[in-house]
Structures are given as structure tokens and as C-alpha cells.
Amino acid sequence: MTKKLLLMHTGGTLGMTGNRPTPLQPEAYASTVHRFVPELRTIADVDFEILFNLDSSDLQPEQVEQIAAHVHARYRDYDGFVIIHGTDTMAYSAAALAFLLRGLAKPVILTGSQRPLSEVRSDAKSNLIAACVLAAETVPIPEVAVFFGTVLLRGCRTTKVHTVHLDAFASPNCPPLAHVGLDVERGTHIRSPGAVLAPLGTLAHDIVAMRLLPGLDSKHLLGLLSQPVRGIVLEAFGLGNIPVRGRPIEPFLRAAAARNLPVVLTTQCLFGGVRPELYEGGRLALTTGAIAAGDMTVEAAAMKLAVLLGAEADVNTVRREFAVDWAGERTHLPGEA
Ligand code: ASP
């Protein structure tokens, strides 16, 4: 049976003409998409909507909430959703949507391109076709995912790894959900459909991600605490290590704990995750209250924090929920509780 898909445009290079996002006329843009990609009609019954047309660097949490609300509102009407999105913040939106749309039983696939659809040598057409093919699979892939190049990646595991290459995304700690080559090869770890879609939530935006540098003085971090910051993602070294000598980070962690401010510990490494208990610095971070994010990406850690704080979670709830799997965002590492 022909599947029904909703193709939603939010912006990015795919729909750009020239270098800047321009206001799009829904009718004209829809017919442009169909003119450049007539194959879409053979894949599924595709409806087209423009939510907004932004360079994704300009995207705010409110717009990501709008995307989630739109999927919610149209959920019963379609078999799958494809979202055209700029690449710059696609990994953040994908993670946020994965968390906001917990309990999903249908595919929600974000895609975009490095070159506009209207260019002769463009990755837009192939990405769009593959995203729609995957969203219309007979056995649904019930996840928020990113399709780019040749791979479908779990949204809350994705990170942008290249500024110019056509395979711009990776999910370092999670194999692709599917490879699209001669055939569509599906991974065995695709999640089972959820029973009920979670009620819509909101995204907090007073969240800061800080990357530790050798020599970084705690006073710069302490300065943050005089601002209305609600949560911090600390990108630590290696397995979740922080300096304990020279210029220690402990004063900042203690001050954050005293204010009940969640500090989530991630790693600067692309592969693997934090196991802070293995080194003195990491152990100290844990005893001062830092929350270990396992092998979550910084994007996913920040967006999970945004959803939790959007629901007014306190630090203990944040700690508890970071140990709980919401959408396949982390692997429980050997030795971890
Ligand atoms: N600046 C663009 C965006 O993120 C880049 C792209 O779409 O590839 O919207």
C-alpha cells in the first residue's frame, strides 16, 4: 500500500538559492522540489509543508519545539515524516526531537545537503530520495534519525563531522540504523515501536557547554554562576577527567553543587564515553556531584538537559534520568552501574 509521508521544510542549504535563506513561496517551492525530484511521487504519497526557512544556525529551541508540535499534530495522518533541515545544527535538533518525541512508532527523518537542490552537482536529490525511501519502508523505522550521504543514523547519536564532505555526519558510538547502497541494509538495533507518543515538552535554553582546556582557570567557570544558567555540559578530558592540580576545577564544581545546578560530564573524545571513576580527577568530579553522561554526544547531553530542565526537573531528577535510556542515546559501558 502507498505510504503517506509529510515532507516538512525548515531551511538549510538544500532549499537555498544564492547564499542566503530567502522567503519561500510554499507553492513555488513545492513545485521546485517536485520538478527536481519527480521520483518522490513514485516513493510515496508526499505532502509538503514549509514550517519556516532558516539557516539552521539561527534556529532556536522554540522552532525545534514547533517541529515537534507539528509532528504531534499530524502524527495520525501520516506513516512517516521527513524534515529538511540545515546541517549546522541538525544533530542538536535530531537529539531534541528524539527526546521530545519519545514513544515514537513512526519514522521521523531529518535530512539536508551540502549543496542546494538547484545545483547540477548536488547531494540534495539523493539525500531527499533516500530519506523518503527510508521513511516509507514497509516495516517502519520508528526512530528520529538523520539521513546523510549513504547512512541513516540514530538522531540522538549523531554529530556533524565534516564541513564540506558529502558524508558530513557520523554517530561514533552507534552503528548506522541503515546503509543505503545497492540495497537498504537495516541494522538489527533499530528500536521497537513505542506504545504512546510522550506529551509535548519544552526545551530550556539557559544551558551552557564548556570545553575544558589545559590551564583553564576555575574563575572563568565561576563567572558563569552569576548568570541565570540552569545547566552545564562540561566537556572533560578523555574518560571524564578534570584537572585537580595547578588550576583545579573543583571550586567551580563545588559552587555549582551548592546552587543545585546540574553539571553533566561528557568527553572531548569522539569515540567512547566517560568513566570518571577511573582517574583521580574524574572521581573528584563525581563526588562533587557531576553527572556522568556515558558515551552520549555533547549534542545529546545538552538536549536531554534542555528537555529535563524544560520540565523543571531538579538536579536529582536530572541525575536519575541521565542513567535512563530514553531513545537509545547512550550505551551502558562496561563497569558502569
Ligand atoms: N548553514 C547551513 C544551515 O545549517 C548549512 C547547511 O544546511 O548545510 O542551515
Tab-separated table of C-alpha atoms and ligand atoms in Angstrom, residues 10-16 19 21 54-58 85-90 111-115 123 148 160 163 168-169, ligand 1:
chain	number	residue	atom	x	y	z
A	10	THR	CA	12.665	24.159	7.927
A	11	GLY	CA	15.558	25.636	5.960
A	12	GLY	CA	19.216	24.971	5.278
A	13	THR	CA	21.294	24.780	2.139
A	14	LEU	CA	19.034	22.264	0.367
A	15	GLY	CA	16.401	24.882	-0.442
A	16	MET	CA	18.719	27.856	-0.792
A	19	ASN	CA	23.985	32.117	-0.385
A	21	PRO	CA	17.912	31.826	3.063
A	54	LEU	CA	16.096	29.413	8.307
A	55	ASP	CA	19.778	28.831	8.217
A	56	SER	CA	19.917	26.244	10.982
A	57	SER	CA	22.482	28.333	12.876
A	58	ASP	CA	19.594	30.727	13.543
A	85	HIS	CA	16.925	20.951	7.885
A	86	GLY	CA	20.228	22.813	7.697
A	87	THR	CA	23.246	20.732	8.550
A	88	ASP	CA	24.865	23.091	11.053
A	89	THR	CA	22.560	22.322	13.959
A	90	MET	CA	20.860	19.221	12.606
A	111	THR	CA	17.978	15.380	6.025
A	112	GLY	CA	19.600	18.249	4.181
A	113	SER	CA	22.522	18.731	1.878
A	114	GLN	CA	25.871	20.366	1.421
A	115	ARG	CA	24.836	21.847	-1.924
A	123	ASP	CA	23.753	15.801	-2.833
A	148	PHE	CA	23.051	11.915	5.006
A	160	LYS	CA	28.322	16.777	12.277
A	163	THR	CA	32.089	20.942	6.921
A	168	ALA	CA	29.045	15.033	6.822
A	169	PHE	CA	27.521	13.143	9.741
B	1	ASP	N1	24.318	26.972	7.122
B	1	ASP	C1	23.508	25.908	6.584
B	1	ASP	C2	22.488	25.526	7.623
B	1	ASP	O1	22.792	24.861	8.562
B	1	ASP	C3	24.365	24.767	6.201
B	1	ASP	C4	23.666	23.607	5.561
B	1	ASP	O2	22.459	23.474	5.522
B	1	ASP	O3	24.402	22.725	5.074
B	1	ASP	O4	21.356	25.903	7.512
